[in-house]
Short mmCIF file of N, CA and C in Angstrom, two decimals:
data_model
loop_
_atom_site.label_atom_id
_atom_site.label_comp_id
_atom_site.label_asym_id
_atom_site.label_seq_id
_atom_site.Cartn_x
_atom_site.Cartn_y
_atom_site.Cartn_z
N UNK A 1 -14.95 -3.56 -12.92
CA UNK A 1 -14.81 -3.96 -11.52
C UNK A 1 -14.67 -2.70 -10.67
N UNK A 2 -15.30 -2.60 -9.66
CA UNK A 2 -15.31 -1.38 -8.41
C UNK A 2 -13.63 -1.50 -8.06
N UNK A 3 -13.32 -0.35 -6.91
CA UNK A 3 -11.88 -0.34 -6.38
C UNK A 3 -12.58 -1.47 -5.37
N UNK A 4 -13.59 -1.21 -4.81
CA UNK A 4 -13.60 -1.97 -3.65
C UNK A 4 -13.62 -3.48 -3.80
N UNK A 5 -13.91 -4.17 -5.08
CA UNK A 5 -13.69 -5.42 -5.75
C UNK A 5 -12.48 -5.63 -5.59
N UNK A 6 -11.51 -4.57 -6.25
CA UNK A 6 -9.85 -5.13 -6.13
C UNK A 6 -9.40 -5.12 -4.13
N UNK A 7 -10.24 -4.46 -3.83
CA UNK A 7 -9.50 -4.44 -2.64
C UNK A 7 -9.67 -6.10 -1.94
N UNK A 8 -11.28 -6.22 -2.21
CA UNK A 8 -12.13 -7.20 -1.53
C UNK A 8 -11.61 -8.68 -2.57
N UNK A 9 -11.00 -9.04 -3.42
CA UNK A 9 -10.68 -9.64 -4.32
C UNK A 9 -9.43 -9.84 -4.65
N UNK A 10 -8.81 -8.77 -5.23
CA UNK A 10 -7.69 -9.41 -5.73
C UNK A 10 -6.39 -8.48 -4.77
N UNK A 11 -6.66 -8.24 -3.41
CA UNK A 11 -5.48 -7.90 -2.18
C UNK A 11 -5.91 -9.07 -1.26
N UNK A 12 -7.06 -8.85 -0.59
CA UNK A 12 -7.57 -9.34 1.02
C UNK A 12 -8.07 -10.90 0.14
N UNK A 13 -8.55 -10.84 -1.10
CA UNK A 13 -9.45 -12.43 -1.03
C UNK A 13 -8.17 -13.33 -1.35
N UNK A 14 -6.69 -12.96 -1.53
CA UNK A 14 -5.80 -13.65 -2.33
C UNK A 14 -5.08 -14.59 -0.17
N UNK A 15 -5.45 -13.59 0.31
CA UNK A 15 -5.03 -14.69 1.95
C UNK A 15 -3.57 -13.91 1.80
N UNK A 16 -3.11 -13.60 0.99
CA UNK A 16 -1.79 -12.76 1.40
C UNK A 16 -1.62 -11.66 1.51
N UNK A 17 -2.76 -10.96 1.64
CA UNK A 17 -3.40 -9.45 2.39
C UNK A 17 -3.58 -9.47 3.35
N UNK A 18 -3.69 -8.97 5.11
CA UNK A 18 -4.06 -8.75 5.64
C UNK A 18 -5.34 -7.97 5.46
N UNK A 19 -4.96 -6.78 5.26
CA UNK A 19 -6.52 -5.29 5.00
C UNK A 19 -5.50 -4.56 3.89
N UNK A 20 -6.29 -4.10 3.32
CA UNK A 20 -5.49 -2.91 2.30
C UNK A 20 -6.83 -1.84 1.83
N UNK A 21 -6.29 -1.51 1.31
CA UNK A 21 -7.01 0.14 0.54
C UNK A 21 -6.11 0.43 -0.70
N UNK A 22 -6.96 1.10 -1.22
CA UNK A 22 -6.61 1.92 -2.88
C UNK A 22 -6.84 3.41 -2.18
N UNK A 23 -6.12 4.21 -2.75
CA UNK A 23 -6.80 5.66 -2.39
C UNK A 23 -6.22 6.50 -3.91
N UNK A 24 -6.35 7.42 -3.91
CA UNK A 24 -6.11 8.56 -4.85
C UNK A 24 -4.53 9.32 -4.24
N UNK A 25 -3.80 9.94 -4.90
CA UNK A 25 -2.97 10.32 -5.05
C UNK A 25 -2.97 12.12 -4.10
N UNK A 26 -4.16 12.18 -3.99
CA UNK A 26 -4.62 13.47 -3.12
C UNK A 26 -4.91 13.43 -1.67
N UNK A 27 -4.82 12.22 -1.69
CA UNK A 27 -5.04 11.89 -0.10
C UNK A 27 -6.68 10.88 0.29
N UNK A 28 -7.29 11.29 -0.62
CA UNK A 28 -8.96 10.65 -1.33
C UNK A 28 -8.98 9.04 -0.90
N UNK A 29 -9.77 8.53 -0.15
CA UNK A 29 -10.00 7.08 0.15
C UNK A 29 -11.07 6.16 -0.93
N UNK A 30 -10.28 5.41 -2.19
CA UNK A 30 -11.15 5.06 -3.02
C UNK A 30 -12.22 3.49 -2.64
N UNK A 31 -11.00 2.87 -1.48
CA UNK A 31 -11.53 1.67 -1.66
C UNK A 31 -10.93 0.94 -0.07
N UNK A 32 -11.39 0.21 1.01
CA UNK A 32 -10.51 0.21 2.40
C UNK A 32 -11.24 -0.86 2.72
N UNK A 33 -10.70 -1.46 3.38
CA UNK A 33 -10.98 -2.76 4.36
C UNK A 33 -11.68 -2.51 5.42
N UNK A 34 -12.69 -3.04 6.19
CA UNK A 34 -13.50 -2.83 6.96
C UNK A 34 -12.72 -2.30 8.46
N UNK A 35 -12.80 -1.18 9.43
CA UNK A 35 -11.28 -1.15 10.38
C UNK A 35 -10.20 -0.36 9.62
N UNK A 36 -10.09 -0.43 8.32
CA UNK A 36 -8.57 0.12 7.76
C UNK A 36 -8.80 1.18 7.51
N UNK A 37 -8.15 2.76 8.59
CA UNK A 37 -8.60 3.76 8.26
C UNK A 37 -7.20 4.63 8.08
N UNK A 38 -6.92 4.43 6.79
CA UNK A 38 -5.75 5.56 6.16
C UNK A 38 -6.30 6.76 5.86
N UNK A 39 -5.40 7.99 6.74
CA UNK A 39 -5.90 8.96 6.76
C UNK A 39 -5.45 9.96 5.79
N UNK A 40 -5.94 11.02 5.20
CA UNK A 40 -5.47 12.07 3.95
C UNK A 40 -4.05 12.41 4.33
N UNK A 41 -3.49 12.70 5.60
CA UNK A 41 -2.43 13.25 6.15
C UNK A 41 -1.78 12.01 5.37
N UNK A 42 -1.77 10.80 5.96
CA UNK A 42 -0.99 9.88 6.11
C UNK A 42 -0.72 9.31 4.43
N UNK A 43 -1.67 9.05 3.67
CA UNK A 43 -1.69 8.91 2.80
C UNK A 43 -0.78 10.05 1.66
N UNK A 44 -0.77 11.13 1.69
CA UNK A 44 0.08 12.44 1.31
C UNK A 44 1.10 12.70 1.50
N UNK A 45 1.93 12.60 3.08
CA UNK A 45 3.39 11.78 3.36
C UNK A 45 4.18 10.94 2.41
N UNK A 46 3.10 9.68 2.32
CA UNK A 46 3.39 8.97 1.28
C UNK A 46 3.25 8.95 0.37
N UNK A 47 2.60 9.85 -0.65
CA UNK A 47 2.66 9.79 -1.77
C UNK A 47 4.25 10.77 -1.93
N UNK A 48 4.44 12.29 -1.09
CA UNK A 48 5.52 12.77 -0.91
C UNK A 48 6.70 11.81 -0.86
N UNK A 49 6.85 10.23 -0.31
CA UNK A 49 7.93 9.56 0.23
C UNK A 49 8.00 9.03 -1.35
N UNK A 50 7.50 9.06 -2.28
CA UNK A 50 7.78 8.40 -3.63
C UNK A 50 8.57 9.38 -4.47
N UNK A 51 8.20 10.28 -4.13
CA UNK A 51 9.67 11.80 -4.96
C UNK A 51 10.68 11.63 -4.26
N UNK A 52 10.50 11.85 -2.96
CA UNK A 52 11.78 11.74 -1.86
C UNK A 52 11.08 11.73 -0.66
N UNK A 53 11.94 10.28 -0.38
CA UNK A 53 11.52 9.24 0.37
C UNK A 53 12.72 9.57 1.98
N UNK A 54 13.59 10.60 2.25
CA UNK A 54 14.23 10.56 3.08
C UNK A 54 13.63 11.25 4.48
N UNK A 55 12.84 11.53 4.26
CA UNK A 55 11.95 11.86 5.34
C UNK A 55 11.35 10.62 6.26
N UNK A 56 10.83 9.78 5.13
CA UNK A 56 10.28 8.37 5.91
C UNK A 56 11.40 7.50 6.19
N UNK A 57 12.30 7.59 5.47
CA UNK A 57 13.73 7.19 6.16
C UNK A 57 14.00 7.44 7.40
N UNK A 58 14.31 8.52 7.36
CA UNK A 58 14.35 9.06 8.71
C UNK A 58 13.19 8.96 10.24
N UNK A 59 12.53 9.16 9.84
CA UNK A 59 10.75 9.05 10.55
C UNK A 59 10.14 7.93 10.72
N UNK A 60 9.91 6.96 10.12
CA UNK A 60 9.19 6.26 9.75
C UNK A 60 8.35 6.62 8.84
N UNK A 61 6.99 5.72 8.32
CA UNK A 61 5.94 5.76 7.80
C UNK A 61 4.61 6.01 8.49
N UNK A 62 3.68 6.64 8.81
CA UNK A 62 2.45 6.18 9.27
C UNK A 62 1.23 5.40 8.40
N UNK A 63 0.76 4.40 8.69
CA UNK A 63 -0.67 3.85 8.19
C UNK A 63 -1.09 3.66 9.09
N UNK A 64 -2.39 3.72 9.23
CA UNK A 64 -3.51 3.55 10.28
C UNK A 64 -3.64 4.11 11.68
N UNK A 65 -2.43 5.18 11.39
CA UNK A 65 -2.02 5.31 12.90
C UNK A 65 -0.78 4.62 13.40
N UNK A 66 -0.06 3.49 12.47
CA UNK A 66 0.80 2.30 13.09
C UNK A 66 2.15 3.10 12.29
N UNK A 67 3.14 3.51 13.11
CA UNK A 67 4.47 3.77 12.59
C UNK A 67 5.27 2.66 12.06
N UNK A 68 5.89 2.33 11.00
CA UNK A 68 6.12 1.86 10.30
C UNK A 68 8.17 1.73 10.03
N UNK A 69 8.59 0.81 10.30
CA UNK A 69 10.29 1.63 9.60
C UNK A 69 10.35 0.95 8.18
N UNK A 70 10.92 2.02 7.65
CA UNK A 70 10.79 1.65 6.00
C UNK A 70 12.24 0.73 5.85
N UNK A 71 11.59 0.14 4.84
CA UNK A 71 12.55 -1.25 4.84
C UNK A 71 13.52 -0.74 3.06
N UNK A 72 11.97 -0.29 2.49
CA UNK A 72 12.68 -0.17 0.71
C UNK A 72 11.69 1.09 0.10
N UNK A 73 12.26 2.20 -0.73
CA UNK A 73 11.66 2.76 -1.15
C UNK A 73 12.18 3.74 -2.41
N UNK A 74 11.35 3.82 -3.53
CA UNK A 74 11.45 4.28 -4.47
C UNK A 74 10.80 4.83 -5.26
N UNK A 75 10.60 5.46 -6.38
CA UNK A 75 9.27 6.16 -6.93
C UNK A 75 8.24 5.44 -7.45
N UNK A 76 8.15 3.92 -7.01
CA UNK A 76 7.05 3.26 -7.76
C UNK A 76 6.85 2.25 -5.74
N UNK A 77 7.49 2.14 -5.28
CA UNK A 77 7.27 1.28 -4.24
C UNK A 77 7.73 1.86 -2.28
N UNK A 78 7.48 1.56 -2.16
CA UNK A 78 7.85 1.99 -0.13
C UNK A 78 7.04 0.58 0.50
N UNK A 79 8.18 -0.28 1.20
CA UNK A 79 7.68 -1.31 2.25
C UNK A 79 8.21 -0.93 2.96
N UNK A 80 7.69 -1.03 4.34
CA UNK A 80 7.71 -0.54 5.63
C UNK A 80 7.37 -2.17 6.65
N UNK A 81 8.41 -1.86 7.63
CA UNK A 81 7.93 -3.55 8.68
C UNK A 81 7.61 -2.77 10.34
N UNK A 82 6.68 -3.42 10.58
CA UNK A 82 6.57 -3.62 12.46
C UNK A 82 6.24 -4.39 12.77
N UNK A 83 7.47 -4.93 13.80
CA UNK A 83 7.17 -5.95 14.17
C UNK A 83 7.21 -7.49 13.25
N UNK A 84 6.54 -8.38 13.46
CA UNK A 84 6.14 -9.48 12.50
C UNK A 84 5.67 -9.11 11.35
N UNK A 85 4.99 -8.26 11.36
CA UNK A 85 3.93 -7.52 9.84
C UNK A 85 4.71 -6.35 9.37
N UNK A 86 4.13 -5.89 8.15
CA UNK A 86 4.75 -4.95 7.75
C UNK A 86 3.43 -3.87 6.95
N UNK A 87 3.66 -3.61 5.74
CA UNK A 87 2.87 -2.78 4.94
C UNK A 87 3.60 -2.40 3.52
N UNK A 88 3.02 -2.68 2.38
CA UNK A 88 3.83 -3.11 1.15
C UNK A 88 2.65 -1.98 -0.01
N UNK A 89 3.32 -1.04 -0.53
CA UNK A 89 2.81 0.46 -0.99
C UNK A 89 3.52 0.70 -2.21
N UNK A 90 2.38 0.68 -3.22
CA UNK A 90 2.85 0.71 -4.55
C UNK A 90 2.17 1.62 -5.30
N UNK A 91 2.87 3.07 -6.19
CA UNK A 91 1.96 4.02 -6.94
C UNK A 91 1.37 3.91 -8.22
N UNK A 92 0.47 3.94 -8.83
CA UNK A 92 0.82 4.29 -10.12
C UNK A 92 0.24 5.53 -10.74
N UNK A 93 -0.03 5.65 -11.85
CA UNK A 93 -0.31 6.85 -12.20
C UNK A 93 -1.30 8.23 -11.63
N UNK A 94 -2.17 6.93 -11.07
CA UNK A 94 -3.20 7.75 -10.01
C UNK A 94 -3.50 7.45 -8.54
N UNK A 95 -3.56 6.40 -8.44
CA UNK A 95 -3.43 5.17 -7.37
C UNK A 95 -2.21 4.79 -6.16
N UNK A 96 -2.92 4.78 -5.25
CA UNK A 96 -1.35 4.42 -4.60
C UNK A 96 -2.32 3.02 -3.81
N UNK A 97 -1.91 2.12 -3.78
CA UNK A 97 -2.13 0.91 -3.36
C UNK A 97 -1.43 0.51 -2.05
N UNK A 98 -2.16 0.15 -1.15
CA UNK A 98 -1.58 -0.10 0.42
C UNK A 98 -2.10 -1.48 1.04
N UNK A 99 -0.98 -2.31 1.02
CA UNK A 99 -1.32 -3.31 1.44
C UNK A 99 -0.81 -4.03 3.08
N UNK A 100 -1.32 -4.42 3.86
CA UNK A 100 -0.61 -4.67 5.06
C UNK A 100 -0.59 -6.19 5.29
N UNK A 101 0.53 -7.10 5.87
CA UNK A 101 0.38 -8.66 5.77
C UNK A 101 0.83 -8.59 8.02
N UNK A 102 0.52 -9.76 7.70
CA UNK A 102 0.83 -10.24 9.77
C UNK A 102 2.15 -11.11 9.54
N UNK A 103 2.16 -11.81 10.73
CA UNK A 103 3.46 -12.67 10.90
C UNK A 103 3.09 -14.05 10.10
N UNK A 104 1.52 -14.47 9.72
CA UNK A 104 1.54 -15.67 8.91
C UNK A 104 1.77 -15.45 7.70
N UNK A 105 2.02 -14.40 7.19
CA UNK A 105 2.02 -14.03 5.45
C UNK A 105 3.53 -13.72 5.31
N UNK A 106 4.42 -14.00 4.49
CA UNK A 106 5.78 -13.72 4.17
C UNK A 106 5.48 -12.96 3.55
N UNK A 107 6.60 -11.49 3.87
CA UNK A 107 6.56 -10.09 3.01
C UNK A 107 6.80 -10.13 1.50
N UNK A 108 7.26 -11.13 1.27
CA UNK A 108 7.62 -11.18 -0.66
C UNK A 108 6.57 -11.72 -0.92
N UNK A 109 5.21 -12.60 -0.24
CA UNK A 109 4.20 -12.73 -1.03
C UNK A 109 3.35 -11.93 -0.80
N UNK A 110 3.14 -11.12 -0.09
CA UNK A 110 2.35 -9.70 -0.13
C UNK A 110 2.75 -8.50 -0.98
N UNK A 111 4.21 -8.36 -1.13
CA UNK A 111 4.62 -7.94 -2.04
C UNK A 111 4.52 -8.29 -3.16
N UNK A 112 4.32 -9.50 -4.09
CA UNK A 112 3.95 -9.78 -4.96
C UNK A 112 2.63 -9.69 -5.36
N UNK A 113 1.74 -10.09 -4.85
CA UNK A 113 0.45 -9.57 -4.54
C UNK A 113 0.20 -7.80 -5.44
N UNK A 114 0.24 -7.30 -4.54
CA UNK A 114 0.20 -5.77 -4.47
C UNK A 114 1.00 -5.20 -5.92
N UNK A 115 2.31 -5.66 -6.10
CA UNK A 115 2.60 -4.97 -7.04
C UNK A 115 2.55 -5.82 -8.61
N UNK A 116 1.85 -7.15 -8.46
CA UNK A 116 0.88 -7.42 -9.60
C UNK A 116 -0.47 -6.54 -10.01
N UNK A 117 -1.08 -6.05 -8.81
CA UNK A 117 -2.62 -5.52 -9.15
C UNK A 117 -1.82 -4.25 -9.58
N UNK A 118 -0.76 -3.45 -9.00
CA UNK A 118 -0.68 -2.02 -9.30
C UNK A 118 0.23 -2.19 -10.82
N UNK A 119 0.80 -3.22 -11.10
CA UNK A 119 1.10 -3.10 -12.77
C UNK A 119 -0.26 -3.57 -13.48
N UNK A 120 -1.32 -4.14 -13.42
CA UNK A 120 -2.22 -4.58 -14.00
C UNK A 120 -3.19 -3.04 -14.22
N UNK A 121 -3.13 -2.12 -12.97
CA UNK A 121 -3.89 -0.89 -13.28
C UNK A 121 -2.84 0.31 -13.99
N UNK A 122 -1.55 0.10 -13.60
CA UNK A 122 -0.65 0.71 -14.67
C UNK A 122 -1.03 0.61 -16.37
N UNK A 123 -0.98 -0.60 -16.39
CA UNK A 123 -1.33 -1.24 -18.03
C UNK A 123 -3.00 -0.78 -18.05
N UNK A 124 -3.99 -0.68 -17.64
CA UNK A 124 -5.43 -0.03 -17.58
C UNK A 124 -5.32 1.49 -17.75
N UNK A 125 -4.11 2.22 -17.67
CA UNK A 125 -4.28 3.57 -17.15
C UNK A 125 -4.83 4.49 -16.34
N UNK A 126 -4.39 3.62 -15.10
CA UNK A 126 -4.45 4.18 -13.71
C UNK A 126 -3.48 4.53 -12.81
#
């Protein structure tokens, strides 16, 4: 299966995605939603906020341009809320997975979502 399958499939086709992206751990855009433009900067922050995360504590998060206040974060996960929506960000070995939901999607099922596909590519060795 392509990244852009998981993106187009098993994030955005599940209805409890808003838009998401896969990218690489370097900042590298593997896989994005049509509109969803996570940038190398932004993406690199965050992979930084998974060693130590007190920066985005402090700061917020950026995706897409959209500042973010981080809600939870740790070396495998960072959710971030604005507003009604939020953004639910999970690493794994290579991968950092970014998912964003609106005010019709509850954050624990986007969160579930997201960090099913990123243990499923954990167990793949990704």
């Amino acid at each position: 299966m392509s990244w852009q399958s998981y993106v187009d499939t098993n994030l955005v086709g599940t209805g409890l995605v808003t838009v998401a992206s896969i990218t690489g751990h370097d900042g590298s855009v593997w896989a994005t939603s049509p509109g969803f433009n996570v940038s190398a900067d932004e993406i690199k922050k965050l992979v930084a906020g998974f060693n130590d995360p007190s920066p985005l504590r402090a700061s917020g998060m950026f995706i897409n341009g959209e500042k973010y206040l981080v809600l939870k974060a740790d070396d495998r996960s960072i959710y971030g809320k604005k507003g009604t929506g939020g953004v639910v960000t999970v690493k794994t070995g290579g991968a950092v997975l970014i998912g964003l939901y609106n005010e019709k999607i509850q954050p624990g099922q986007c969160a579930n979502v997201v960090e099913k596909l990123a243990d499923y590519l954990i167990e793949s060795g990704y």
